Short mmCIF file of C-alpha atoms in Angstrom, two decimals:
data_model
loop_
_atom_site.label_atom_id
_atom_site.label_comp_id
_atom_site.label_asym_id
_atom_site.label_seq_id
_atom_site.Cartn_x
_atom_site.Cartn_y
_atom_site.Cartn_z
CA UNK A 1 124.03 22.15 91.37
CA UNK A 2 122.54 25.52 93.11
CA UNK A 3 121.52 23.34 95.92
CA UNK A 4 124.87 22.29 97.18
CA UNK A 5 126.48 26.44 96.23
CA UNK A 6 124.69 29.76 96.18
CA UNK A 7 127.34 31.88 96.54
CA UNK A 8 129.04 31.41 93.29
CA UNK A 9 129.34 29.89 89.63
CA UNK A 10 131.91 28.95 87.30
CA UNK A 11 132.06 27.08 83.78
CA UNK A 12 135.35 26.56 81.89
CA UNK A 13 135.13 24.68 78.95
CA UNK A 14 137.90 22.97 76.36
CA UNK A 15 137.51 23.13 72.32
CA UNK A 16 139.71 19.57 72.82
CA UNK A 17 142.39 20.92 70.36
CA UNK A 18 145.71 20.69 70.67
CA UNK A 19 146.53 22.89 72.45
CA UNK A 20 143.32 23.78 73.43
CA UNK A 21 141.51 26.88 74.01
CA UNK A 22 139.63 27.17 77.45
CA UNK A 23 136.59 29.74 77.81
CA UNK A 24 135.80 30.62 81.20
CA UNK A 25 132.75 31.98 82.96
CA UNK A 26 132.73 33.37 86.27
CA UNK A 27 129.80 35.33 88.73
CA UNK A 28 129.08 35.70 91.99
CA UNK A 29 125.54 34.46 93.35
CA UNK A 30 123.07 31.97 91.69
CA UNK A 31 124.13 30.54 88.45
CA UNK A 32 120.27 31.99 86.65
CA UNK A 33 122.26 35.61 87.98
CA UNK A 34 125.58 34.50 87.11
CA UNK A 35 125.71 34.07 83.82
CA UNK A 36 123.24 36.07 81.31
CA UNK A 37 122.09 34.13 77.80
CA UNK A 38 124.62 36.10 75.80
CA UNK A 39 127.52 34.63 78.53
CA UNK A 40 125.98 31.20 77.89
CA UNK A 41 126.89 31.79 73.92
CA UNK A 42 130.60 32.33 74.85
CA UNK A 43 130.94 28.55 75.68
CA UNK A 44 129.51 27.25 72.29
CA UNK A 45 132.98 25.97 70.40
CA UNK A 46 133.71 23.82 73.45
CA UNK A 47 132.95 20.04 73.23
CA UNK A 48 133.78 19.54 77.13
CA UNK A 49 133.75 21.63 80.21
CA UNK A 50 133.28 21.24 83.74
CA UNK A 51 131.59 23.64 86.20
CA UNK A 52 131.41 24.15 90.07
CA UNK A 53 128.44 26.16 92.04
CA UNK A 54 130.46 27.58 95.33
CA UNK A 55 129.91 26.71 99.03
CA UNK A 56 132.91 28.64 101.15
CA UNK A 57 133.86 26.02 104.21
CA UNK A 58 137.68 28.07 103.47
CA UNK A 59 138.08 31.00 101.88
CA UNK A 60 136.30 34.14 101.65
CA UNK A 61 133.02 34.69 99.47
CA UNK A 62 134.66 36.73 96.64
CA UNK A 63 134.76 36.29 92.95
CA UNK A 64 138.70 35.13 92.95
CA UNK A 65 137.58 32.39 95.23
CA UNK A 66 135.15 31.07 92.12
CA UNK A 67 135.83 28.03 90.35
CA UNK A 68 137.00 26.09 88.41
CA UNK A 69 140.44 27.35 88.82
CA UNK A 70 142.47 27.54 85.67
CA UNK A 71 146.59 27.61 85.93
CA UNK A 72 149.34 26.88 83.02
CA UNK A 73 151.55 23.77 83.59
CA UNK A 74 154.78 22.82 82.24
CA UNK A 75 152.24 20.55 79.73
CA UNK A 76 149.51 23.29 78.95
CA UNK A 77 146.54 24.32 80.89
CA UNK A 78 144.07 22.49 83.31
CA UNK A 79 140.89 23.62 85.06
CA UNK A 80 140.27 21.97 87.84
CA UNK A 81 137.05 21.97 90.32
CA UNK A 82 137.04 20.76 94.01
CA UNK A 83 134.28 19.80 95.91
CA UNK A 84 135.65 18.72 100.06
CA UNK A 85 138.23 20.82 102.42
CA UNK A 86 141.56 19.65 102.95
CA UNK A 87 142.34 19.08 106.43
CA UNK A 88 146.23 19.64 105.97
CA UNK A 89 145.68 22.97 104.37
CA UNK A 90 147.45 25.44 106.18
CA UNK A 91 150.76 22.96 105.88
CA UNK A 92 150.28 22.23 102.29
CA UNK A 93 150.22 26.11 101.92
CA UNK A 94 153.26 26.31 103.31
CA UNK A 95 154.94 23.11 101.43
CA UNK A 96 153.73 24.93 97.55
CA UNK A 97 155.36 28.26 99.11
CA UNK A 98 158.51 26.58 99.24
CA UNK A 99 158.48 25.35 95.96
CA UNK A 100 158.35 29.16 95.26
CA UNK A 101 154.35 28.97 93.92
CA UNK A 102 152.50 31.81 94.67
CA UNK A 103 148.86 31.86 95.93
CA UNK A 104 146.71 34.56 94.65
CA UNK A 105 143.51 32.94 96.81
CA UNK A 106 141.92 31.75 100.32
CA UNK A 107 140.57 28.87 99.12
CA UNK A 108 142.25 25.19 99.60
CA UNK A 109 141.27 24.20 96.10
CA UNK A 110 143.39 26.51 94.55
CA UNK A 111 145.98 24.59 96.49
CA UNK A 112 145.19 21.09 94.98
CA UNK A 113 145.35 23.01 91.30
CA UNK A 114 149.17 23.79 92.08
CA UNK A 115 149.99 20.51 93.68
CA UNK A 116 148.87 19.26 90.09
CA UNK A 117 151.04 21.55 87.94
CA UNK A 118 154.16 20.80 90.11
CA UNK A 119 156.35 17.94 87.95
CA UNK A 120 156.14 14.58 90.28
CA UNK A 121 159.67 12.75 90.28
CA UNK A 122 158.30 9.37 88.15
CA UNK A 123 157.15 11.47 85.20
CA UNK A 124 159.68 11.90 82.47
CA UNK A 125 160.47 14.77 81.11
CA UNK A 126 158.39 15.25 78.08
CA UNK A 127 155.67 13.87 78.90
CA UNK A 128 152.91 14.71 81.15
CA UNK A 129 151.61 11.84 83.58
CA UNK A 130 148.85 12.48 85.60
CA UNK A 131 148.32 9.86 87.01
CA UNK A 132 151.31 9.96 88.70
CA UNK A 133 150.42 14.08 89.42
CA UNK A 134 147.12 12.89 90.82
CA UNK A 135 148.42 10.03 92.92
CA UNK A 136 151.34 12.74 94.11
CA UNK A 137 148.39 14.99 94.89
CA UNK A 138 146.74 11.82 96.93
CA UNK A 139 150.09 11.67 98.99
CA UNK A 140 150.01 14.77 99.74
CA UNK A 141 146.64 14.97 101.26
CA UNK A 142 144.36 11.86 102.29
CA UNK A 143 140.95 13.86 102.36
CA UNK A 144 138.34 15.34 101.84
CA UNK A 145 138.47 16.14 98.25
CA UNK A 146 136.39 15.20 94.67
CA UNK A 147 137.78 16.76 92.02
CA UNK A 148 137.19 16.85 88.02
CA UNK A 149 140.94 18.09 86.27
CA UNK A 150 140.52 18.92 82.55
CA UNK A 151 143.39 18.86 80.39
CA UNK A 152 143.17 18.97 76.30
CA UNK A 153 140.65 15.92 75.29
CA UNK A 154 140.20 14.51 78.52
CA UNK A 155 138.26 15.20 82.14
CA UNK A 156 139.88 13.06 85.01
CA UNK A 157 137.42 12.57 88.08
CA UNK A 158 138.40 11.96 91.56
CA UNK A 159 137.57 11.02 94.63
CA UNK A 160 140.00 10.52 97.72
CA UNK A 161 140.94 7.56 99.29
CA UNK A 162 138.45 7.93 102.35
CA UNK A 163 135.30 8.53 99.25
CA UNK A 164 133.90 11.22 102.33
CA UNK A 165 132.71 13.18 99.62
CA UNK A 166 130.04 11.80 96.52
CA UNK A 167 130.60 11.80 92.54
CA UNK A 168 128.63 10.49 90.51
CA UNK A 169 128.92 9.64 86.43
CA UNK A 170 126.08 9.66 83.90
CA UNK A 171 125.47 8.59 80.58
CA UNK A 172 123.89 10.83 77.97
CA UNK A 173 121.62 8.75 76.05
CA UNK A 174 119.04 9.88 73.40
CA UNK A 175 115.65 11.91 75.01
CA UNK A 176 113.48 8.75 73.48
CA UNK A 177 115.45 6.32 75.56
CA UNK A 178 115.47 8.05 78.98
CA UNK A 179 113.21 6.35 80.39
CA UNK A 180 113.27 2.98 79.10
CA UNK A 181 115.65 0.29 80.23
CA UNK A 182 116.73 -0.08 76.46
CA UNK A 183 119.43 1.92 76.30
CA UNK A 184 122.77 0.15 75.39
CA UNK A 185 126.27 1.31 75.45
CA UNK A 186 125.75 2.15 71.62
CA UNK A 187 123.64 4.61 72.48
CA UNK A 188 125.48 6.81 74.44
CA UNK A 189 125.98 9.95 73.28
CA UNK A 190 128.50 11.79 76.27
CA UNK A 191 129.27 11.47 79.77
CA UNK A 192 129.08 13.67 82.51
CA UNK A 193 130.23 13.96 85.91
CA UNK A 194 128.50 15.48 89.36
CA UNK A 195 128.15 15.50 92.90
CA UNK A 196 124.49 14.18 92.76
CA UNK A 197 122.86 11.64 90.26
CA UNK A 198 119.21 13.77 90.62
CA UNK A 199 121.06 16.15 88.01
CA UNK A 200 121.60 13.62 85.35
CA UNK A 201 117.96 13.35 84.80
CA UNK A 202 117.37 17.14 84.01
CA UNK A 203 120.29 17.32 81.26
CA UNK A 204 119.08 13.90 79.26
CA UNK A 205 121.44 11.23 81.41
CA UNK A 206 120.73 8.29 82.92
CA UNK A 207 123.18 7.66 86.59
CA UNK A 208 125.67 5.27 85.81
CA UNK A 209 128.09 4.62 88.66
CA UNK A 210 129.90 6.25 91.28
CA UNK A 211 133.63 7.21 91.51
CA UNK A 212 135.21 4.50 93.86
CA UNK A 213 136.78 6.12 96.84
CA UNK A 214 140.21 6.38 95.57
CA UNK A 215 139.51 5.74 91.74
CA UNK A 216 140.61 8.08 89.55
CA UNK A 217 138.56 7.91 86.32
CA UNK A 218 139.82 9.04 82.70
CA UNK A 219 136.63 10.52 80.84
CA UNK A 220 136.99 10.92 76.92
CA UNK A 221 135.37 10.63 73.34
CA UNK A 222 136.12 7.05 73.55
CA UNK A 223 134.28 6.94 77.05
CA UNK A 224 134.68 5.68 81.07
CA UNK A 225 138.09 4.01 81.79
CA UNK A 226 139.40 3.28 85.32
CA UNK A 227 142.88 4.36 85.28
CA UNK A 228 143.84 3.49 89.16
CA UNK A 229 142.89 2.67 92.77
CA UNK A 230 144.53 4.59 95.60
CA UNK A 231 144.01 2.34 98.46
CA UNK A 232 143.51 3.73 101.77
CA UNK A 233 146.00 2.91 104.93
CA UNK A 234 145.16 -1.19 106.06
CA UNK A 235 142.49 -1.29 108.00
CA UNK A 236 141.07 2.19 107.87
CA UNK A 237 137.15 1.95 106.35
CA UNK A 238 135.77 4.70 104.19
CA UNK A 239 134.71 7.53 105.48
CA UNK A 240 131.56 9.27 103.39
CA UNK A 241 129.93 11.94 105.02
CA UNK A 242 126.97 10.36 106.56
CA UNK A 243 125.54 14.21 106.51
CA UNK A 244 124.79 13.98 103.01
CA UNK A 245 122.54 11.39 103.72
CA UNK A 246 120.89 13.46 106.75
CA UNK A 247 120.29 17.06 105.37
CA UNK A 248 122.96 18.08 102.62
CA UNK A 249 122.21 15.65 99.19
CA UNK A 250 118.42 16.12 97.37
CA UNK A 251 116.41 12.97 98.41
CA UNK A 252 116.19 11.72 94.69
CA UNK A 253 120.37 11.29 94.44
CA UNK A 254 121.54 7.63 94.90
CA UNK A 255 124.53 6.82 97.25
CA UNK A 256 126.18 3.69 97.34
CA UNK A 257 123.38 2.03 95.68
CA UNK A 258 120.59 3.68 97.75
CA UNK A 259 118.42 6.45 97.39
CA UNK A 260 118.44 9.31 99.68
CA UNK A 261 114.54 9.68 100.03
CA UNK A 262 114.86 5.70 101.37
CA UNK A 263 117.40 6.19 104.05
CA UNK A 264 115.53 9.12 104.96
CA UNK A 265 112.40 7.63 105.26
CA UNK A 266 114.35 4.65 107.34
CA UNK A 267 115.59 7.63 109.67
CA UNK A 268 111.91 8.11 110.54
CA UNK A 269 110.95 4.78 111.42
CA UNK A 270 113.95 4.29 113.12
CA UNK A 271 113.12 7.47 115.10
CA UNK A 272 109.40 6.34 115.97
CA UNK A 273 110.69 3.37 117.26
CA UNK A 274 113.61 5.60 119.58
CA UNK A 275 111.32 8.56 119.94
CA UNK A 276 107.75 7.50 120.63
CA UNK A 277 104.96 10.39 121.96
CA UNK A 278 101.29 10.74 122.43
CA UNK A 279 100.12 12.95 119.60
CA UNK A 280 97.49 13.47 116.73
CA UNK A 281 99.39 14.49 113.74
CA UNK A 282 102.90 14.43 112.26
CA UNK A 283 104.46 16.59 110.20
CA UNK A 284 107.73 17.85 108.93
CA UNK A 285 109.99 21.08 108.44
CA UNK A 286 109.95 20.89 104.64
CA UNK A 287 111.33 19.53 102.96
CA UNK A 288 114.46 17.58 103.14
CA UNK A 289 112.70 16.24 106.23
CA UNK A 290 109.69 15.17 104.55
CA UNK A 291 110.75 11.34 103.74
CA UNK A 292 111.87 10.91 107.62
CA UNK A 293 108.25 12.37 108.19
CA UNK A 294 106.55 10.11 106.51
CA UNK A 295 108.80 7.07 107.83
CA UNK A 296 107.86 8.23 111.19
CA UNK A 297 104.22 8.45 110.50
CA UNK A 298 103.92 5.20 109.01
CA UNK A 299 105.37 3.27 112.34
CA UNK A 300 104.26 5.10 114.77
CA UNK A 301 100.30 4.51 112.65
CA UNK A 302 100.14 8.43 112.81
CA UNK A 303 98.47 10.69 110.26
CA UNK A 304 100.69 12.64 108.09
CA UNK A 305 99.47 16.24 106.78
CA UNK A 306 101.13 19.06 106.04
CA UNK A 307 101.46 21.98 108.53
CA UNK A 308 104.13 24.52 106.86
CA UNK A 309 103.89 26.46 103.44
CA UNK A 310 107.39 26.85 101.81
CA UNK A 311 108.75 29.72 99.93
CA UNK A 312 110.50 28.17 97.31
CA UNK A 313 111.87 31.11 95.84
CA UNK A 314 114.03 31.72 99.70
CA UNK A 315 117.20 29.79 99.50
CA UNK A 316 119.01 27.07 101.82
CA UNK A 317 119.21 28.85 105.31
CA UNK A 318 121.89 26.59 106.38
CA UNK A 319 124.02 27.08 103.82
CA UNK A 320 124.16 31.00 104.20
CA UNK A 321 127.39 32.42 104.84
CA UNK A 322 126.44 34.25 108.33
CA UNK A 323 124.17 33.84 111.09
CA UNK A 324 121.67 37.06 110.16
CA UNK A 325 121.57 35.91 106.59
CA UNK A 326 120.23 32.54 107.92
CA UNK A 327 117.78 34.07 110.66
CA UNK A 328 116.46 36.40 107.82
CA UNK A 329 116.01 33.42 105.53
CA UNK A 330 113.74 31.66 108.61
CA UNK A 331 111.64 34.76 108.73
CA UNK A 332 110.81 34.59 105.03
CA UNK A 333 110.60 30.60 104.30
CA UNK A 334 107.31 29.31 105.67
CA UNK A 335 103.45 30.21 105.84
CA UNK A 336 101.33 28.21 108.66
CA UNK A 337 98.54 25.88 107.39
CA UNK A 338 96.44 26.13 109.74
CA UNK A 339 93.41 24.25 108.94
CA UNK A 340 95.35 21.20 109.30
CA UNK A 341 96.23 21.45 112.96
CA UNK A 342 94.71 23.72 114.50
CA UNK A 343 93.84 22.23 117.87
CA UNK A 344 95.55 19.49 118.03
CA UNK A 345 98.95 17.82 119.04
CA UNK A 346 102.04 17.71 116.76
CA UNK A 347 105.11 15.57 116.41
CA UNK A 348 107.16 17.97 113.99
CA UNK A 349 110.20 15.95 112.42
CA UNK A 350 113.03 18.19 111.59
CA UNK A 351 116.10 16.24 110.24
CA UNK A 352 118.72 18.56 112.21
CA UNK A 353 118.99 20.86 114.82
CA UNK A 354 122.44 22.78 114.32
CA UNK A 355 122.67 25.73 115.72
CA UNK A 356 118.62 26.49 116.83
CA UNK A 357 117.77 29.46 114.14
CA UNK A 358 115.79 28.03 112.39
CA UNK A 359 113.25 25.62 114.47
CA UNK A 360 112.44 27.85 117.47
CA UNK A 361 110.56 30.77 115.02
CA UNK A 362 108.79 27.67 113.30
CA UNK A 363 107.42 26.07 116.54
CA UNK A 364 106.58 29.56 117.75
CA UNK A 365 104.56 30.41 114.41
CA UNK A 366 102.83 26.43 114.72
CA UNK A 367 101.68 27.38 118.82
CA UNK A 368 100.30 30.81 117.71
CA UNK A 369 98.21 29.56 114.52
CA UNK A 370 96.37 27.06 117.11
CA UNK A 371 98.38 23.84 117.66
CA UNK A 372 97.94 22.30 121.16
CA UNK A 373 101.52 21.00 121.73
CA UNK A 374 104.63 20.52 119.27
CA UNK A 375 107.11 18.00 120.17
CA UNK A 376 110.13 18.04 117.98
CA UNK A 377 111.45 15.05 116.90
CA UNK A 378 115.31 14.96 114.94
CA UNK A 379 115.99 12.63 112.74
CA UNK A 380 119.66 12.69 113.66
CA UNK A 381 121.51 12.68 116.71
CA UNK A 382 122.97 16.39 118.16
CA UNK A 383 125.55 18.03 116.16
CA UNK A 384 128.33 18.50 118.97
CA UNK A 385 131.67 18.78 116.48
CA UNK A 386 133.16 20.44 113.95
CA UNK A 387 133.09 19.68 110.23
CA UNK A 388 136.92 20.06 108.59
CA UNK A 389 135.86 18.39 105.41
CA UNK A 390 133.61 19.73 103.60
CA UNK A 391 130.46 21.03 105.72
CA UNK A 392 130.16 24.70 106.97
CA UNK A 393 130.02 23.96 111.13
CA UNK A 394 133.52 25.85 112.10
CA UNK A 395 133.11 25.87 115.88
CA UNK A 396 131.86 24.10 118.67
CA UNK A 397 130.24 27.34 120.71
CA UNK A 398 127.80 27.70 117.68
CA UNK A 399 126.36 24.81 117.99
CA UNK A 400 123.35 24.32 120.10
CA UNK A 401 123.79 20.57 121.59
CA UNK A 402 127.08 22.17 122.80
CA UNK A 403 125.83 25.23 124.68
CA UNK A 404 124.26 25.31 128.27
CA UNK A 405 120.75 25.51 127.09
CA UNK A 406 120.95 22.19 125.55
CA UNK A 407 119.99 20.72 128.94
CA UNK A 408 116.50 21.99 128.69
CA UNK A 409 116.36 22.28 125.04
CA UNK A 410 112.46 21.77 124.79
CA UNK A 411 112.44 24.83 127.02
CA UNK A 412 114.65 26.86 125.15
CA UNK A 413 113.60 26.63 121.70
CA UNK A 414 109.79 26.47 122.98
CA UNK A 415 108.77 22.81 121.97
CA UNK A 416 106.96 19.97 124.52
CA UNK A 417 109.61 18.09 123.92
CA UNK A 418 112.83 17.06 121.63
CA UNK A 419 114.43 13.68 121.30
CA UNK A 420 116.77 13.17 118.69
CA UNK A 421 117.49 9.69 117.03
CA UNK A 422 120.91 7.98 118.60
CA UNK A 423 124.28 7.53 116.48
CA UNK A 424 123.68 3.88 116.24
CA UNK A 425 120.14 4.25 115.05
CA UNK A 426 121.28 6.69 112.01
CA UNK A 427 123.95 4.39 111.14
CA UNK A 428 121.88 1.19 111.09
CA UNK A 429 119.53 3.15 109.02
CA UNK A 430 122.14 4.24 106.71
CA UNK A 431 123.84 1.49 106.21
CA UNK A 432 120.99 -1.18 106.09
CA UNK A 433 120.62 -0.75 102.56
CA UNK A 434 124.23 -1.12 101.01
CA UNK A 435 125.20 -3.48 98.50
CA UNK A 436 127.21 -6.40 100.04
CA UNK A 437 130.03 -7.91 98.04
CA UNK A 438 127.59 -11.04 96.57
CA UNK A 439 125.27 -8.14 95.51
CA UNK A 440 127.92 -5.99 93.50
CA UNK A 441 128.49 -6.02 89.82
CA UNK A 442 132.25 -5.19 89.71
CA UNK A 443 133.98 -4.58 86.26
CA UNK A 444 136.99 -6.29 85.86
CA UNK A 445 139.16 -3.62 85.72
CA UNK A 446 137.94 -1.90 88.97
CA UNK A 447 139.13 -3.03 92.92
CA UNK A 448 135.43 -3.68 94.94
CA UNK A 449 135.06 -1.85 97.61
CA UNK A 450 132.14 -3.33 99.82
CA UNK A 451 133.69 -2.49 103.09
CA UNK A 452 131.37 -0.57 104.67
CA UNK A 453 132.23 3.35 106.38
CA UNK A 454 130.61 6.84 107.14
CA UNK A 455 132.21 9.72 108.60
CA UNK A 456 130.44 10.56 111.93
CA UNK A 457 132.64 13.01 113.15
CA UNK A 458 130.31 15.68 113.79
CA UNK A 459 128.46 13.35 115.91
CA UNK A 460 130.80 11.91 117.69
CA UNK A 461 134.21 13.47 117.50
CA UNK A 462 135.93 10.49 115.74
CA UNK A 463 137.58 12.03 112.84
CA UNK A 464 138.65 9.25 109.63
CA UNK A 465 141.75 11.11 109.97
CA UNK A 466 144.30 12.70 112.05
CA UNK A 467 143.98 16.66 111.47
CA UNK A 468 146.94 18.78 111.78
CA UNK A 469 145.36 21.41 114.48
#
């Protein structure tokens, strides 16, 4: 998914033999400049693969960074791909050292593929469990990780204890049955595994379920099997990144039964409620905050038109790598539409304000094509902590709630005003939707898992876990 990576691709895919042989594709930058046609033709004798689009939290931005990593074990090969951070890195680095492994990379994933190749002491010789090798893996480290290890025949899918970060399985069904509810389990033609259900659609799948925080999920020719439940410690809740739902996942991916776009657009009326302000118009940055937008407009009794023009063809600022990629990626992303606002007053919903790039040129560009007053309204609360799991915020001076101009932020980034939605307001919104245990269809060979968690660390400081620094 180029949404969630730009910096880099990688495919590796399995013929299924015995032993197999893996074909691996690797580039730097967007997968359309990745690979070329011809590379795509390299991968045509394989029957499964897995791929990952890079999005450096650890690690430098170089090609040997790329996954999915690929490493012989005492049983053959496995690729594996990693989508999280580990927050015990740095002493797991030091633990596979010891075990005299070396590490040819920066990045934490290619930790997690040596922690799988090292022998765990209830396999027996001869035989490779992994299982046990991925529940040795989940000792090791209790989060943030979702991972999809390919071995021979057979993808296993992950997701740690804590479920802080999504995946997703689809079912490939036949083009004619897509969109019709009358596709049975004979019709299924493959499965496949990703971050976000809005890319099942796109490749002929229909979303089927999510990985179960802890689950770890065998994925064959003979299809979906549960294979076991890592529980997390008693009494700790799960922890999934409650950022997804704010800025990171497309609106059209489902989360724990809910769509994005509908928490989103809950965010906004929540916010209306919070944030109220005299005003003729609302609009939105586009267009992840579109949905709050519109939620907004609809309880405050507001009109909602457009006021911004979007490059499309300008990628993610946030997830650029520096500060002067992002600020050039502001310059480039938006055209004024004036005719829509031109004299009069706008709320502008923006769904966060991390470090202040990017919404201080856009209210700047709104004042001097003719709008009376902007107010800025978040839906989200300030961004005051670091990220160690998964989401590129390294350091609290960066961050704009945390620095001195925060006090008069409306001043500072040149808006009327700013009022941001409140922690409990975000997670009432977020959570107001989810399944309760009467509502859940749980097979019979899966644990339910209805308690009810986000990670709000970034927010608030309260980590799920201890970290190690």
């Amino acid at each position: 998914m180029t949404d969630r990576g730009q910096e880099s691709a990688g495919i590796v895919t399995s013929n299924g033999a015995s032993p197999p042989t893996y074909t691996t594709l690797k580039g730097m930058g967007l997968v359309n400049s990745a690979f070329q046609p011809e590379d795509l033709l390299k991968l045509r004798h394989g029957n499964l693969g897995i791929g990952h689009t890079r999005y450096s939290t650890t690690g430098i931005s170089e090609l040997q960074n790329c996954q999915p990593f690929v490493v012989d074990t005492l049983h053959g090969k496995i690729a594996v791909a990693h989508n999280g951070e580990l927050v015990n890195a740095a002493s797991l680095r030091k633990k596979v050292m010891r075990h005299g492994v070396g590490l040819s990379t920066s990045s934490d994933s290619e930790l997690i593929t040596q922690l799988l190749a090292l022998t765990p002491p209830m396999e027996e010789k001869d035989t490779p469990d992994w299982v046990a090798r991925i529940k040795n893996l989940m000792s090791e480290t209790p989060t943030s990780y979702s991972l999809l290890v390919m071995y021979t025949d057979v993808i296993y899918a992950v997701r740690d204890p804590y479920g802080n970060r999504p995946l997703s399985i689809g079912r490939l069904v036949p083009i004619s049955k897509l969109h019709t509810a009358g596709a049975g389990d004979g019709d299924t033609e493959g499965w496949v595994v990703s971050s976000e259900s809005c890319s099942f659609q796109s490749i002929g799948a229909r979303y089927y379920r999510e990985v179960e925080p802890g689950e770890i999920v065998q994925i064959s020719k003979h299809g979906v099997k549960t294979l076991s439940v890592v529980p997390r410690p008693e009494g700790d809740l799960p922890a999934f990144c409650i950022f997804e739902y704010v800025y990171f996942a497309r609106p059209d991916s489902i989360f724990e039964g809910k769509m994005v776009y509908s928490v989103r657009q809950r965010c906004g009326r929540q916010l209306a409620v919070e944030a109220p302000t005299d005003a003729d118009v609302v609009s939105t940055v586009p267009e992840s905050a579109t949905p709050a937008a519109l939620g907004y407009a609809q309880q405050a009794g507001l009109p909602y038109v457009e006021v911004l023009c979007k490059n499309r063809y300008v990628g993610r600022t946030f997830i650029q790598p520096n500060t002067r990629l992002r600020q050039l990626g502001v310059a480039k992303k938006f055209g004024a539409l004036t005719d829509n606002f031109a004299g009069k007053r706008v709320v502008l919903i923006d769904d966060s304000i991390v470090r202040g790039n990017t919404i201080s040129p856009i209210i700047k560009l709104l004042k001097e094509a003719g709008a009376t007053e902007v107010h800025i309204r978040v839906a989200s609360p300030p961004i005051r902590f670091p990220c160690y799991m998964g989401i590129n915020i390294p350091t609290k001076e960066e961050l704009i709630a945390n620095k001195p101009e925060f006090q008069d932020i409306a001043g500072y980034i040149g808006a009327s005003s700013v009022r941001y939605l409140s922690v409990e307001g975000l997670v009432a919104a977020v959570q107001g939707g989810i399944l309760t245990e009467k509502d859940q269809r749980i097979d019979s060979n899966r644990k339910p898992s209805w308690r009810v968690g986000h990670c709000t660390a970034c927010l608030t400081g309260k980590y799920p876990v201890e970290l190690e620094w």
